[in-house]
Amino acid sequence: MTKTAAGNFFEDFRLGQVLEHATPRTVTEGDQALYLALTGSRFALQSSDEFARALGLRRAPIDDLLAFHVVFGKTVPDISLNAVANLGYAAGVFRTLLYPGDTVTARSEVIGLKENANRQTGIVYVRSTGLNQRGETVVEYVRWVMVKKRNPEAEVPPPHVPSLPEAVEPDALVVPDGIRFDRFDRKLSGSPYAYDDYEIGERIDHRDGMTLEEAEHAMATRLYQNTARVHFDAWEQRESRFGRRLVYGGHVISLARALSFNGLGNAVKVAAINGGRHAAPFFAGDTLYAWSEIIGKAPAGNDVGALRLRTIATKDRPCADFPREDPAVVLELDYWVLVPR
Amino acid sequence: MTKTAAGNFFEDFRLGQVLEHATPRTVTEGDQALYLALTGSRFALQSSDEFARALGLRRAPIDDLLAFHVVFGKTVPDISLNAVANLGYAAGVFRTLLYPGDTVTARSEVIGLKENANRQTGIVYVRSTGLNQRGETVVEYVRWVMVKKRNPEAEVPPPHVPSLPEAVEPDALVVPDGIRFDRFDRKLSGSPYAYDDYEIGERIDHRDGMTLEEAEHAMATRLYQNTARVHFDAWEQRESRFGRRLVYGGHVISLARALSFNGLGNAVKVAAINGGRHAAPFFAGDTLYAWSEIIGKAPAGNDVGALRLRTIATKDRPCADFPREDPAVVLELDYWVLVPR
Amino acid sequence: MTKTAAGNFFEDFRLGQVLEHATPRTVTEGDQALYLALTGSRFALQSSDEFARALGLRRAPIDDLLAFHVVFGKTVPDISLNAVANLGYAAGVFRTLLYPGDTVTARSEVIGLKENANRQTGIVYVRSTGLNQRGETVVEYVRWVMVKKRNPEAEVPPPHVPSLPEAVEPDALVVPDGIRFDRFDRKLSGSPYAYDDYEIGERIDHRDGMTLEEAEHAMATRLYQNTARVHFDAWEQRESRFGRRLVYGGHVISLARALSFNGLGNAVKVAAINGGRHAAPFFAGDTLYAWSEIIGKAPAGNDVGALRLRTIATKDRPCADFPREDPAVVLELDYWVLVPR
């Protein structure tokens, strides 16, 4: 019998099942530098130890989305190696900050299962949790994914679709312990705008474009130890629907987040992911643009507030006119960010 | 009103104006590793903590040009986002060494302004300074750049062109405190040649060639948090004069410097940049070659001397015959390096 | 006379000659992150400080092959700058673990010389040793390489071909001091299989494929400060036999090793390299696949054993049918790995 892992198929999952994912990962300054080189992120909190110390932290934390991708990557061999499509995210909350030197592990609980009518595939809902070496939760989120059945005839449990919040409640957002947003320097951060300067309904064109190369997304995705073959194996992908490698959707999220600096420079921390949809595939050679709308606001302390954003990213199409129903849209992301007041 | 930064236009600058640039940046071992992977640098001082310690330093410092690029990158959103052309550098001096863990900030003073006759553009002269977290100057330099006017009709101040030195005086060169070049090991460093072995007028073909990829210059330029769109947005650049992304000129300087190891292996530290000219654009797919001429010499201590170099880099043309007036030339750089005696 | 290094030619080598190679290199977390991003390695020991500490080490060591490549890279300017072909490896043994912060130096002894009949080239055999800053051997190996003569007429010493072992004896394998494989967590490591689960003759298709880009192999090879021009200079290579840049064979070994995780996830340490053959060149754009056969077993302690593997890598051809005599084969590597019992 082969020792090569083939991943789980739909009929292998059970409601309530907990999967402890492999490959603990110490995240370092090296990862942070690569993340910056691959995305162009410029948020001051993650860029400067001194800036972070001025706010009361011990040093610059790891970028929230880098932490997310490392956790996500660990779940792939168990959850989505046989996935047809990544369908959605919900209830993503960033808790304890991750610092260089911390080690991430991850586990997932199966919280929903629903076979598709054609019996070829089914939808698996998991709540995944990334932990640091002290067992503190760094990030947790729900994801659902369409997974192939090994055997279409296999019997599966009755359908169970979990009830998921439309968005994370403002009360559930976590402001890192001991952080002092009143000491936030808006000269150094690169943006003069504070929480009160943003209004619900406001739309911001992030304007800059970023063209992606095969080497870039492949390096990022390997950095996250994400093993989904569609990102790496161009030979196999020749026979696929698109005829080429797909870019990991999470890297598109990171690029959109980095572009959002232009207009949202003080949104230094992602607090939650309410939902996300990859509307179309993104490929090497494509240029990403993005715009955001403020769709919610909530104070998160005396000196900090949360903005709920809908960021829409397009390919090969600037966003000056805020496109939403448009074939160029590749990503729609609904999330909370923290901004000093 | 949009919160997206559009950068300053020529009429926004005032003589004597000081711009504090955004995004403080802690430079780490991760940045140094990436710099090495992207340039192929082999100078022993920056490559080995042990080598640096033998000379009396506490560990290997960050490469001088990496420090320069990080500072330069910070100036872009304020100085050159609306630039048409980067015209020149002068009076660049490297002062305090930058080490992994240090945090860089930058500011620029406007020292000259001159509108062009067509009133569409003007030349802005700035003296930019990069500082570490203790406020010590890491590097300072003058740069002048042609910047668009937002409104050609806008009134601007009377022209003022600063007087700039043809080169940094040898007396102004800084040898790092406490460094002991008498302990320099020329076996380990990879070159037998010391200061006295080089003669004014001597020409050195560095011989090796380096082909550049889009992913490489884009990663380098993002690492420096340089936001100039011409390096990143291939979609927008389709309509430009060259029809494609331009490589950041500073990365070409770094590649030429790395190539110069072959013949100048003991020139372990850049001490000053006297001037530089990007004679032609460089693109992904091009192969860079370089040669240098020794155009000046000056002792810089009992055990160290400074060589003034003119390094000329070409594209797709080896430099065995020392080309200078040649369409293949892309860079001419005049700078001082420190070499053990 | 030029100061540009031209490398040694066949007639420059002498039996018994010892070459101290240049450019000491401190290996850091930055290098390890890049290695992971460039190869996709997932072995738990090198990925997690906590995993390494649980086994009694002080932190995650540097990947064995990264250490090997750094040593190999140092030898290039002295040994193989004028090489026509890299012919083989033997007697490679990994000794002291390399950790982030350690500094590598390298030296080689010429142990064999044999001019070819055409007098244009000759074979140079060297035993290369990589040392840490305490002078402890990190890795040593024999390599032989065909080197051009500067002058075909030059007189050379009588031929001497060293006797080389077909494989490293199990007794000569080094288990790192103080490592406790009994504490190895096969849930975290990502594979349930221990030493006793593998049988001689067993074949494992690693299944995954990895497509390589120019930027990736060039970054890896520069990271190792390997200066062989064939990997970097596309302009010069246009006139070569293949018309393009060759991928450094060591990077192909690293990719094959990373792919081998799928089926050999607990083979966390390379203990020795018995031999290797690059059967065909590998180029950017090619997709690498690999399979392995267990060709030897030996206990290496109470809680750890050594597996002798023959890993075969192909390009643009999956390995489900275990190809060996096949034009798609690019690498055949014979090596020992340590696996918990």
PDB file of N, CA and C in Angstrom, chain C residues 245-278:
ATOM      1  N   ARG C 245      19.735  29.325 -19.831  1.00  0.00           N
ATOM      2  CA  ARG C 245      20.321  29.055 -18.530  1.00  0.00           C
ATOM      3  C   ARG C 245      20.003  27.644 -18.041  1.00  0.00           C
ATOM      4  N   LEU C 246      20.968  27.017 -17.409  1.00  0.00           N
ATOM      5  CA  LEU C 246      20.766  25.721 -16.761  1.00  0.00           C
ATOM      6  C   LEU C 246      20.408  25.941 -15.300  1.00  0.00           C
ATOM      7  N   VAL C 247      19.556  25.103 -14.783  1.00  0.00           N
ATOM      8  CA  VAL C 247      19.247  25.140 -13.351  1.00  0.00           C
ATOM      9  C   VAL C 247      20.358  24.428 -12.588  1.00  0.00           C
ATOM     10  N   TYR C 248      20.805  25.035 -11.498  1.00  0.00           N
ATOM     11  CA  TYR C 248      21.794  24.419 -10.618  1.00  0.00           C
ATOM     12  C   TYR C 248      21.284  23.044 -10.173  1.00  0.00           C
ATOM     13  N   GLY C 249      22.066  22.021 -10.421  1.00  0.00           N
ATOM     14  CA  GLY C 249      21.644  20.660 -10.103  1.00  0.00           C
ATOM     15  C   GLY C 249      21.258  20.484  -8.646  1.00  0.00           C
ATOM     16  N   GLY C 250      21.926  21.214  -7.772  1.00  0.00           N
ATOM     17  CA  GLY C 250      21.604  21.122  -6.344  1.00  0.00           C
ATOM     18  C   GLY C 250      20.199  21.595  -6.038  1.00  0.00           C
ATOM     19  N   HIS C 251      19.709  22.533  -6.815  1.00  0.00           N
ATOM     20  CA  HIS C 251      18.336  22.982  -6.565  1.00  0.00           C
ATOM     21  C   HIS C 251      17.342  21.896  -6.971  1.00  0.00           C
ATOM     22  N   VAL C 252      17.666  21.148  -8.013  1.00  0.00           N
ATOM     23  CA  VAL C 252      16.828  20.014  -8.404  1.00  0.00           C
ATOM     24  C   VAL C 252      16.810  18.976  -7.276  1.00  0.00           C
ATOM     25  N   ILE C 253      17.964  18.753  -6.663  1.00  0.00           N
ATOM     26  CA  ILE C 253      18.018  17.827  -5.520  1.00  0.00           C
ATOM     27  C   ILE C 253      17.098  18.331  -4.397  1.00  0.00           C
ATOM     28  N   SER C 254      17.163  19.625  -4.117  1.00  0.00           N
ATOM     29  CA  SER C 254      16.318  20.181  -3.047  1.00  0.00           C
ATOM     30  C   SER C 254      14.833  20.043  -3.364  1.00  0.00           C
ATOM     31  N   LEU C 255      14.477  20.284  -4.619  1.00  0.00           N
ATOM     32  CA  LEU C 255      13.066  20.147  -4.986  1.00  0.00           C
ATOM     33  C   LEU C 255      12.610  18.691  -4.872  1.00  0.00           C
ATOM     34  N   ALA C 256      13.466  17.759  -5.302  1.00  0.00           N
ATOM     35  CA  ALA C 256      13.110  16.340  -5.209  1.00  0.00           C
ATOM     36  C   ALA C 256      12.965  15.937  -3.740  1.00  0.00           C
ATOM     37  N   ARG C 257      13.867  16.426  -2.923  1.00  0.00           N
ATOM     38  CA  ARG C 257      13.786  16.155  -1.485  1.00  0.00           C
ATOM     39  C   ARG C 257      12.485  16.718  -0.898  1.00  0.00           C
ATOM     40  N   ALA C 258      12.107  17.923  -1.283  1.00  0.00           N
ATOM     41  CA  ALA C 258      10.862  18.520  -0.763  1.00  0.00           C
ATOM     42  C   ALA C 258       9.655  17.702  -1.227  1.00  0.00           C
ATOM     43  N   LEU C 259       9.666  17.264  -2.487  1.00  0.00           N
ATOM     44  CA  LEU C 259       8.561  16.442  -2.982  1.00  0.00           C
ATOM     45  C   LEU C 259       8.472  15.127  -2.212  1.00  0.00           C
ATOM     46  N   SER C 260       9.623  14.613  -1.779  1.00  0.00           N
ATOM     47  CA  SER C 260       9.650  13.299  -1.114  1.00  0.00           C
ATOM     48  C   SER C 260       8.940  13.316   0.236  1.00  0.00           C
ATOM     49  N   PHE C 261       8.626  14.503   0.734  1.00  0.00           N
ATOM     50  CA  PHE C 261       7.851  14.570   1.987  1.00  0.00           C
ATOM     51  C   PHE C 261       6.599  13.715   1.864  1.00  0.00           C
ATOM     52  N   ASN C 262       6.007  13.722   0.703  1.00  0.00           N
ATOM     53  CA  ASN C 262       4.772  12.961   0.498  1.00  0.00           C
ATOM     54  C   ASN C 262       5.113  11.480   0.328  1.00  0.00           C
ATOM     55  N   GLY C 263       5.173  10.800   1.444  1.00  0.00           N
ATOM     56  CA  GLY C 263       5.541   9.388   1.456  1.00  0.00           C
ATOM     57  C   GLY C 263       6.704   9.129   2.392  1.00  0.00           C
ATOM     58  N   LEU C 264       7.494  10.169   2.648  1.00  0.00           N
ATOM     59  CA  LEU C 264       8.664  10.030   3.519  1.00  0.00           C
ATOM     60  C   LEU C 264       8.707  11.182   4.524  1.00  0.00           C
ATOM     61  N   GLY C 265       7.540  11.523   5.047  1.00  0.00           N
ATOM     62  CA  GLY C 265       7.425  12.716   5.887  1.00  0.00           C
ATOM     63  C   GLY C 265       8.241  12.667   7.162  1.00  0.00           C
ATOM     64  N   ASN C 266       8.589  11.466   7.618  1.00  0.00           N
ATOM     65  CA  ASN C 266       9.383  11.367   8.845  1.00  0.00           C
ATOM     66  C   ASN C 266      10.879  11.225   8.585  1.00  0.00           C
ATOM     67  N   ALA C 267      11.269  11.272   7.346  1.00  0.00           N
ATOM     68  CA  ALA C 267      12.699  11.224   6.997  1.00  0.00           C
ATOM     69  C   ALA C 267      13.272  12.622   7.205  1.00  0.00           C
ATOM     70  N   VAL C 268      13.294  13.038   8.463  1.00  0.00           N
ATOM     71  CA  VAL C 268      13.502  14.455   8.772  1.00  0.00           C
ATOM     72  C   VAL C 268      14.930  14.933   8.604  1.00  0.00           C
ATOM     73  N   LYS C 269      15.837  14.015   8.404  1.00  0.00           N
ATOM     74  CA  LYS C 269      17.228  14.449   8.311  1.00  0.00           C
ATOM     75  C   LYS C 269      17.956  13.667   7.235  1.00  0.00           C
ATOM     76  N   VAL C 270      18.671  14.377   6.377  1.00  0.00           N
ATOM     77  CA  VAL C 270      19.571  13.719   5.436  1.00  0.00           C
ATOM     78  C   VAL C 270      20.859  13.424   6.199  1.00  0.00           C
ATOM     79  N   ALA C 271      21.267  12.170   6.210  1.00  0.00           N
ATOM     80  CA  ALA C 271      22.463  11.793   6.966  1.00  0.00           C
ATOM     81  C   ALA C 271      23.681  11.675   6.065  1.00  0.00           C
ATOM     82  N   ALA C 272      23.464  11.265   4.828  1.00  0.00           N
ATOM     83  CA  ALA C 272      24.615  11.067   3.932  1.00  0.00           C
ATOM     84  C   ALA C 272      24.158  11.097   2.487  1.00  0.00           C
ATOM     85  N   ILE C 273      25.076  11.465   1.609  1.00  0.00           N
ATOM     86  CA  ILE C 273      24.852  11.382   0.162  1.00  0.00           C
ATOM     87  C   ILE C 273      25.851  10.368  -0.381  1.00  0.00           C
ATOM     88  N   ASN C 274      25.323   9.259  -0.878  1.00  0.00           N
ATOM     89  CA  ASN C 274      26.191   8.193  -1.373  1.00  0.00           C
ATOM     90  C   ASN C 274      26.647   8.453  -2.799  1.00  0.00           C
ATOM     91  N   GLY C 275      25.769   9.056  -3.555  1.00  0.00           N
ATOM     92  CA  GLY C 275      26.096   9.316  -4.948  1.00  0.00           C
ATOM     93  C   GLY C 275      24.959  10.050  -5.620  1.00  0.00           C
ATOM     94  N   GLY C 276      25.270  10.697  -6.699  1.00  0.00           N
ATOM     95  CA  GLY C 276      24.222  11.427  -7.399  1.00  0.00           C
ATOM     96  C   GLY C 276      24.616  11.613  -8.842  1.00  0.00           C
ATOM     97  N   ARG C 277      23.626  11.653  -9.688  1.00  0.00           N
ATOM     98  CA  ARG C 277      23.881  11.796 -11.112  1.00  0.00           C
ATOM     99  C   ARG C 277      22.798  12.689 -11.704  1.00  0.00           C
ATOM    100  N   HIS C 278      23.216  13.755 -12.371  1.00  0.00           N
ATOM    101  CA  HIS C 278      22.266  14.603 -13.077  1.00  0.00           C
ATOM    102  C   HIS C 278      22.164  14.057 -14.493  1.00  0.00           C
TER     103      HIS C 278
END
